[in-house]
Coordinates of C-alpha atoms in Angstrom, one line a residue:
M1 CA 97.0 83.4 83.6
K2 CA 95.3 86.0 81.4
L3 CA 95.3 89.7 82.2
N4 CA 91.8 91.2 81.9
K5 CA 92.5 94.8 82.9
F6 CA 94.6 97.0 85.1
Y7 CA 93.8 100.2 86.8
I8 CA 95.3 102.9 89.0
R9 CA 95.1 103.2 92.8
Y10 CA 96.0 106.9 93.4
Y11 CA 96.4 106.9 97.2
P12 CA 98.7 105.4 98.1
P13 CA 100.1 105.1 94.6
G14 CA 99.9 101.7 92.9
I15 CA 98.4 99.5 90.1
V16 CA 95.8 96.8 90.5
F17 CA 96.0 93.9 88.0
E18 CA 92.8 91.9 87.4
Y19 CA 93.5 88.5 85.8
Q20 CA 91.9 85.2 85.2
K21 CA 93.4 82.0 86.5
Q22 CA 91.6 78.6 86.3
R23 CA 88.4 80.4 85.4
K24 CA 88.6 82.5 88.5
I25 CA 89.0 86.3 88.6
K26 CA 91.8 87.4 90.9
Q27 CA 93.6 90.6 91.7
K28 CA 97.3 91.5 92.2
I29 CA 98.3 94.8 93.7
L30 CA 101.6 96.5 93.0
D31 CA 102.5 99.3 95.4
L32 CA 104.5 102.2 93.9
F33 CA 105.3 104.2 97.0
D34 CA 108.6 105.4 95.5
I35 CA 107.3 107.2 92.4
E36 CA 108.8 110.7 92.3
R37 CA 109.0 113.8 90.1
N38 CA 112.2 112.5 88.4
T39 CA 110.9 108.9 87.9
N40 CA 111.5 107.7 84.3
V41 CA 108.2 106.2 83.4
E42 CA 109.5 104.1 80.5
K43 CA 112.2 102.6 82.7
L44 CA 109.7 101.9 85.5
A45 CA 107.3 100.2 83.0
A46 CA 110.1 98.1 81.6
Q47 CA 111.2 97.0 85.2
I48 CA 107.6 96.1 86.1
A49 CA 107.2 94.1 82.8
S50 CA 110.4 92.2 83.5
D51 CA 109.1 91.1 86.9
E52 CA 105.4 90.6 86.0
P53 CA 104.5 87.9 83.6
L54 CA 101.0 89.4 83.1
I55 CA 102.6 92.4 81.2
T56 CA 103.3 91.5 77.5
P57 CA 105.0 93.7 74.9
K58 CA 101.6 94.6 73.5
I59 CA 100.4 95.9 76.8
L60 CA 103.6 97.8 77.7
P61 CA 102.5 101.2 76.0
Q62 CA 99.3 101.1 78.1
L63 CA 101.3 100.5 81.2
E64 CA 103.5 103.5 80.4
T65 CA 100.4 105.7 79.9
I66 CA 98.8 104.9 83.2
L67 CA 102.1 105.2 85.1
Q68 CA 102.5 108.7 83.7
K69 CA 98.9 109.5 84.7
L70 CA 99.6 108.1 88.2
K71 CA 102.8 110.2 88.5
D72 CA 101.0 113.4 87.4
K73 CA 98.1 112.9 89.7
T74 CA 99.9 111.8 92.9
L75 CA 102.7 114.4 92.7
F76 CA 100.5 117.3 91.6
N77 CA 100.2 119.8 94.4
N78 CA 96.7 121.2 94.0
W79 CA 97.7 124.3 96.1
E80 CA 100.2 125.5 93.5
N81 CA 97.3 127.4 92.1
V82 CA 96.9 130.2 94.6
H83 CA 93.4 131.0 93.3
E84 CA 92.1 127.7 94.8
S85 CA 90.7 127.4 98.3
F86 CA 87.8 125.8 100.1
N87 CA 84.5 127.7 100.7
V88 CA 81.6 126.7 102.9
D89 CA 79.2 125.1 100.4
K90 CA 76.5 123.7 102.8
T91 CA 75.9 123.7 106.5
L92 CA 74.0 120.6 107.7
S93 CA 72.3 122.2 110.8
S94 CA 68.6 121.6 110.7
G95 CA 68.3 117.9 111.4
H96 CA 69.5 116.7 114.8
L97 CA 67.8 117.7 118.0
L98 CA 70.9 117.1 120.1
P99 CA 74.6 117.5 119.5
I100 CA 76.4 115.6 116.7
T101 CA 78.8 112.8 118.0
N102 CA 80.5 111.6 114.8
V103 CA 80.6 112.0 111.1
S104 CA 81.6 109.9 108.1
I105 CA 82.0 110.6 104.4
D106 CA 81.9 108.2 101.5
K107 CA 84.9 107.7 99.2
F108 CA 83.8 110.2 96.5
G109 CA 82.4 112.8 98.9
D110 CA 78.8 112.6 97.7
I111 CA 77.3 111.3 100.9
C112 CA 77.9 111.8 104.6
A113 CA 76.4 110.4 107.7
T114 CA 76.1 112.1 111.1
G115 CA 75.4 110.4 114.5
S116 CA 73.9 112.2 117.4
Y117 CA 72.9 112.1 121.0
D118 CA 69.3 112.3 119.8
R119 CA 69.6 108.5 119.1
T120 CA 69.5 108.9 115.3
C121 CA 71.9 108.8 112.3
K122 CA 71.2 111.1 109.4
I123 CA 72.3 110.7 105.8
W124 CA 73.0 113.8 103.7
N125 CA 73.7 114.6 100.1
T126 CA 76.8 116.7 100.4
R127 CA 76.3 118.3 97.0
T128 CA 72.9 119.6 97.8
G129 CA 72.9 119.7 101.6
E130 CA 69.7 117.7 101.5
E131 CA 68.9 115.3 104.3
T132 CA 68.0 112.0 102.5
S133 CA 67.1 109.8 105.4
T134 CA 66.9 109.5 109.1
L135 CA 67.9 106.1 110.7
I136 CA 65.7 105.5 113.7
G137 CA 66.0 102.5 116.0
H138 CA 68.8 103.0 118.5
E139 CA 67.7 103.5 122.1
N140 CA 70.6 105.7 123.1
A141 CA 73.2 108.0 121.5
V142 CA 74.6 107.0 118.2
Y143 CA 78.2 107.5 119.0
V144 CA 80.1 106.1 115.9
V145 CA 79.1 106.0 112.2
S146 CA 80.9 104.5 109.2
L147 CA 80.2 104.5 105.4
A148 CA 82.9 101.9 104.8
I149 CA 80.5 99.4 103.3
A150 CA 79.1 100.4 99.9
G151 CA 75.4 101.1 100.0
R152 CA 75.2 100.7 103.7
V153 CA 76.0 102.6 106.9
L154 CA 77.3 101.1 110.2
T155 CA 76.3 102.6 113.5
G156 CA 77.5 102.0 117.0
S157 CA 75.5 103.2 120.0
F158 CA 75.5 103.7 123.7
D159 CA 72.6 101.3 123.8
K160 CA 75.3 98.5 123.5
T161 CA 74.3 97.5 120.0
A162 CA 75.6 98.2 116.5
R163 CA 73.4 98.2 113.4
I164 CA 73.8 98.1 109.6
W165 CA 71.4 100.1 107.6
S166 CA 70.6 100.2 103.9
L167 CA 71.1 103.5 102.1
D168 CA 68.8 102.4 99.3
N169 CA 65.6 101.3 101.0
E170 CA 64.7 104.3 103.0
G171 CA 67.0 103.6 105.8
E172 CA 66.0 100.0 106.5
C173 CA 67.9 98.3 109.3
L174 CA 69.4 95.2 107.8
C175 CA 70.8 93.6 111.0
T176 CA 71.4 94.4 114.7
M177 CA 74.6 93.2 116.4
R178 CA 74.1 92.5 120.1
G179 CA 76.2 91.1 123.0
H180 CA 78.1 94.0 124.6
S181 CA 77.3 94.9 128.2
A182 CA 78.3 98.6 127.9
E183 CA 78.5 101.4 125.3
I184 CA 80.0 100.8 121.9
V185 CA 82.6 103.5 121.1
A186 CA 84.5 102.2 118.1
V187 CA 83.6 100.2 114.9
A188 CA 85.6 98.9 112.0
V189 CA 84.8 96.9 108.8
Y190 CA 86.7 94.4 106.7
R191 CA 84.8 94.5 103.5
S192 CA 86.1 91.4 101.8
T193 CA 84.9 89.0 104.5
Q194 CA 82.0 91.3 105.6
T195 CA 83.3 91.3 109.2
V196 CA 82.5 94.1 111.7
A197 CA 84.6 94.8 114.8
T198 CA 82.9 96.7 117.7
S199 CA 84.8 97.9 120.7
S200 CA 83.2 98.8 124.0
M201 CA 83.5 100.3 127.4
D202 CA 83.0 96.7 128.7
H203 CA 86.7 96.1 127.9
T204 CA 86.0 93.8 125.0
T205 CA 86.0 93.8 121.2
K206 CA 83.5 91.7 119.3
L207 CA 83.5 90.4 115.7
F208 CA 80.3 90.1 113.8
N209 CA 79.1 88.8 110.5
A210 CA 77.9 92.0 108.7
V211 CA 75.2 90.1 106.8
T212 CA 73.5 88.1 109.6
G213 CA 74.6 90.1 112.6
Q214 CA 75.9 87.0 114.3
N215 CA 78.6 87.4 116.9
V216 CA 81.5 85.2 115.7
A217 CA 84.1 86.0 118.3
T218 CA 84.8 88.0 121.5
L219 CA 88.3 89.4 122.1
R220 CA 88.9 89.5 125.8
G221 CA 92.1 90.6 127.5
H222 CA 92.1 94.4 128.0
T223 CA 91.5 95.6 131.6
G224 CA 90.1 99.0 130.6
E225 CA 87.7 100.5 128.1
V226 CA 88.6 99.7 124.4
V227 CA 88.3 102.9 122.5
V228 CA 89.8 102.2 119.1
N229 CA 90.1 99.3 116.6
Q230 CA 91.3 98.6 113.1
F231 CA 91.6 95.6 110.8
D232 CA 94.9 95.0 109.0
R233 CA 95.1 95.0 105.2
D234 CA 94.4 91.3 104.9
G235 CA 91.7 91.1 107.5
T236 CA 93.7 88.6 109.5
T237 CA 94.3 90.7 112.6
V238 CA 92.6 93.4 114.6
L239 CA 94.4 96.2 116.4
T240 CA 92.8 97.5 119.6
G241 CA 93.8 100.4 121.9
S242 CA 92.5 100.7 125.5
F243 CA 92.3 103.0 128.5
D244 CA 94.5 100.3 130.2
N245 CA 97.4 102.0 128.5
T246 CA 98.1 99.1 126.1
I247 CA 97.6 98.1 122.5
K248 CA 96.8 94.5 121.5
I249 CA 97.0 92.6 118.2
W250 CA 94.4 89.8 117.8
D251 CA 94.3 86.9 115.3
V252 CA 90.8 87.1 113.7
R253 CA 90.7 83.3 113.0
T254 CA 91.5 82.2 116.6
A255 CA 90.3 85.2 118.5
Q256 CA 93.6 85.1 120.5
C257 CA 95.8 88.0 121.4
T258 CA 99.1 87.6 119.6
A259 CA 100.9 90.6 121.0
T260 CA 100.5 93.3 123.7
L261 CA 102.4 96.6 123.3
Y262 CA 103.4 98.1 126.6
G263 CA 105.0 101.5 127.1
H264 CA 102.4 104.2 127.5
T265 CA 101.8 105.3 131.0
A266 CA 98.3 106.7 130.5
E267 CA 95.2 106.1 128.4
L268 CA 95.4 105.5 124.7
T269 CA 93.7 108.2 122.5
A270 CA 94.4 106.6 119.1
C271 CA 96.4 103.8 117.4
H272 CA 96.6 102.9 113.8
Y273 CA 98.4 100.5 111.3
D274 CA 100.2 102.1 108.4
F275 CA 99.1 101.1 104.9
S276 CA 101.4 98.2 104.8
C277 CA 100.4 97.1 108.3
R278 CA 104.1 96.6 109.2
A279 CA 104.1 99.6 111.6
I280 CA 101.8 101.0 114.3
A281 CA 101.5 104.5 115.6
S282 CA 99.9 105.3 119.0
S283 CA 99.1 108.4 121.0
S284 CA 98.3 108.8 124.7
L285 CA 97.3 111.2 127.4
D286 CA 100.8 110.6 128.8
G287 CA 102.0 113.3 126.4
T288 CA 103.8 111.0 124.0
A289 CA 103.3 109.2 120.7
K290 CA 105.0 105.9 119.9
L291 CA 106.0 104.1 116.7
W292 CA 106.0 100.3 116.7
D293 CA 107.3 97.5 114.3
V294 CA 104.7 94.8 114.1
R295 CA 107.5 92.2 113.6
R296 CA 109.2 93.3 116.9
T297 CA 106.5 94.0 119.4
D298 CA 108.6 93.7 122.6
S299 CA 109.5 97.4 122.5
C300 CA 108.7 100.5 120.5
C301 CA 111.0 101.8 117.7
H302 CA 110.6 105.5 118.6
T303 CA 109.0 107.5 121.4
I304 CA 107.9 111.0 120.3
A305 CA 108.0 113.3 123.3
G306 CA 108.0 116.7 121.6
H307 CA 104.6 117.8 122.8
T308 CA 104.2 119.6 126.1
D309 CA 100.7 118.2 126.9
E310 CA 98.4 115.3 126.1
V311 CA 98.6 113.8 122.6
L312 CA 95.0 113.5 121.4
D313 CA 95.3 112.0 117.9
I314 CA 97.8 110.4 115.5
C315 CA 97.7 109.2 111.9
F316 CA 100.0 108.0 109.2
D317 CA 100.2 109.5 105.7
S318 CA 99.0 107.3 102.9
V319 CA 102.4 105.6 102.3
G320 CA 103.4 105.3 106.0
R321 CA 106.5 107.5 105.9
R322 CA 105.2 110.3 108.2
V323 CA 102.9 110.6 111.1
A324 CA 100.9 113.6 112.3
T325 CA 100.0 114.3 115.9
A326 CA 97.5 116.5 117.6
S327 CA 98.0 117.8 121.1
S328 CA 96.4 119.7 123.9
D329 CA 99.4 122.1 123.7
C330 CA 97.6 123.8 120.8
S331 CA 99.9 122.4 118.2
A332 CA 100.1 119.7 115.5
C333 CA 103.3 118.1 114.4
I334 CA 104.6 115.9 111.6
W335 CA 107.3 113.3 112.3
D336 CA 109.5 111.1 110.2
V337 CA 108.6 107.4 110.8
S338 CA 112.0 106.0 110.1
S339 CA 113.9 108.3 112.6
G340 CA 111.1 109.7 114.8
D341 CA 112.5 113.2 114.0
L342 CA 110.3 116.3 113.8
I343 CA 109.6 117.4 110.2
S344 CA 107.4 120.4 110.8
A345 CA 105.2 122.0 113.5
M346 CA 101.9 123.8 113.1
I347 CA 101.4 126.3 115.9
E348 CA 98.8 128.8 114.9
H349 CA 95.8 127.3 116.8
T350 CA 94.8 129.0 120.0
G351 CA 93.0 126.0 121.5
E352 CA 93.8 122.3 121.8
V353 CA 94.1 120.4 118.6
T354 CA 91.9 117.4 118.8
K355 CA 92.1 115.8 115.3
V356 CA 94.5 115.5 112.4
F357 CA 93.7 114.2 108.9
W358 CA 96.0 113.8 105.9
E359 CA 94.9 115.0 102.5
P360 CA 95.1 111.8 100.3
A361 CA 98.1 112.9 98.3
G362 CA 100.0 113.9 101.4
H363 CA 100.8 117.5 100.5
H364 CA 98.5 119.0 103.2
L365 CA 97.3 118.3 106.7
L366 CA 93.9 119.2 108.2
T367 CA 93.5 120.0 111.9
A368 CA 90.5 120.4 114.1
S369 CA 90.6 122.6 117.2
Q370 CA 88.8 123.8 120.3
D371 CA 89.4 127.3 119.0
H372 CA 86.4 126.8 116.6
S373 CA 88.5 126.5 113.5
S374 CA 90.0 124.0 111.2
I375 CA 93.3 124.7 109.3
I376 CA 94.8 123.4 106.1
W377 CA 98.6 123.2 106.4
D378 CA 101.6 122.7 104.1
T379 CA 103.2 119.5 105.4
E380 CA 106.7 120.4 104.4
T381 CA 106.9 124.0 105.8
G382 CA 104.1 124.0 108.5
E383 CA 102.7 127.0 106.8
C384 CA 98.9 127.8 107.3
L385 CA 97.4 127.7 103.8
Q386 CA 93.8 128.4 104.8
E387 CA 91.8 128.7 108.0
L388 CA 88.2 127.3 107.8
K389 CA 86.1 129.6 109.9
G390 CA 82.4 129.6 110.7
H391 CA 81.7 127.2 113.6
T392 CA 80.8 128.7 117.0
D393 CA 82.2 125.9 119.1
H394 CA 84.8 123.2 119.4
I395 CA 85.4 121.3 116.1
F396 CA 85.9 117.7 117.0
S397 CA 86.2 116.1 113.6
V398 CA 87.6 117.0 110.2
L399 CA 87.5 114.7 107.1
M400 CA 88.4 115.0 103.4
S401 CA 87.1 113.0 100.5
Y402 CA 89.3 110.6 98.6
L403 CA 89.3 113.0 95.6
G404 CA 90.4 115.9 97.8
D405 CA 87.6 118.3 96.7
T406 CA 85.3 118.1 99.7
I407 CA 86.0 118.7 103.4
L408 CA 83.7 118.0 106.4
T409 CA 84.0 119.7 109.7
A410 CA 81.8 118.7 112.6
S411 CA 81.4 120.8 115.7
K412 CA 79.9 120.9 119.2
D413 CA 77.8 123.8 117.8
N414 CA 75.5 121.0 116.5
T415 CA 76.4 121.6 112.9
C416 CA 78.5 119.9 110.2
C417 CA 79.9 122.1 107.4
V418 CA 80.6 121.0 103.9
W419 CA 83.5 122.8 102.3
Q420 CA 84.0 122.5 98.5
K421 CA 87.1 123.4 96.5
F422 CA 86.6 126.8 94.9
N423 CA 88.6 128.5 92.0
S424 CA 88.3 132.3 92.1
K425 CA 89.4 132.5 88.4
N426 CA 86.3 130.8 87.3
N427 CA 83.9 132.8 89.4

């Protein structure tokens, strides 16, 4: 084996080794979830080198350099500078004729996509606020959009189809995925195999080839609408959550259900793998959230029953040690995954909290609420760091770019706001 190069994965922290073996280029990923402020970089580099034959004495100084860079980046709290905040940079409001349904942002925050009840998806340059293209072809509302495939956008529609569009050729539709008998309400992509999962009100999830649009499998077993799906890290399983109160894990190769997670007594609102895909978090209209071990699916590890109303959303932080929940009781909470204990509660919203989103480094949490605002919180103390105001109706989605410098908020007021990091010292 010959090491070609290695580079940093900031969130979650890790290093990617690219090497050559038998004339083939391969990758090996080393997770570094335990890197902390007091981590001795030289000792860590020596330990990695002792376990990894790709690291030679000649390369060791380079490894120490990138480990220091990783440590500085991932542990730096960008709100330690009190002069920094987010200001509305652009409002994307002039394009859609009917309300926005969903929004997606690319990894670096340069492009976003909006779906709408007007049957279109629009692509925007977030830096300029310019609408770059309108994707026309769906015959009903575009309910879900995703920029998970480089250079392409995936849309799912109430017209029972999903489509993949080019971002380069004036919005050309590259393929249409057909087969559902009811509205598509969730989509996911596994990029390595170019596989798309679509979930529908028809109680099924379908797997498609993202290049040809061919339906390669149909996952049947839920008795209610399937409203959420996610591939695992290796693309070997798909997680689905349904209004039948259950979560299912499916083998992609055989299209068979390998486990059903029972315990919720009302409809699922969200379910997700953690980054390692060893744990699952779920939220429900029954007022609880649950944490599950993928290796022991007969019962949940912890039931989180701290909210006093429906739990509308849940998500893991980047390393899977904490989960955040959003509730109709107007609060968001952060919980310890290993114990299920409450870490902090965010209680300043005056309307139900519909979405939670972790800042990539995990220092801050974003919430969206029916009170027309989005708030940035300190995840350790529950302190409100900044309230993002400007919308005139319920904010149903909040997202942040991978670099942490751009936030999107989408609202029932038919607008999407782009918030950029602002330093008052320099202005």
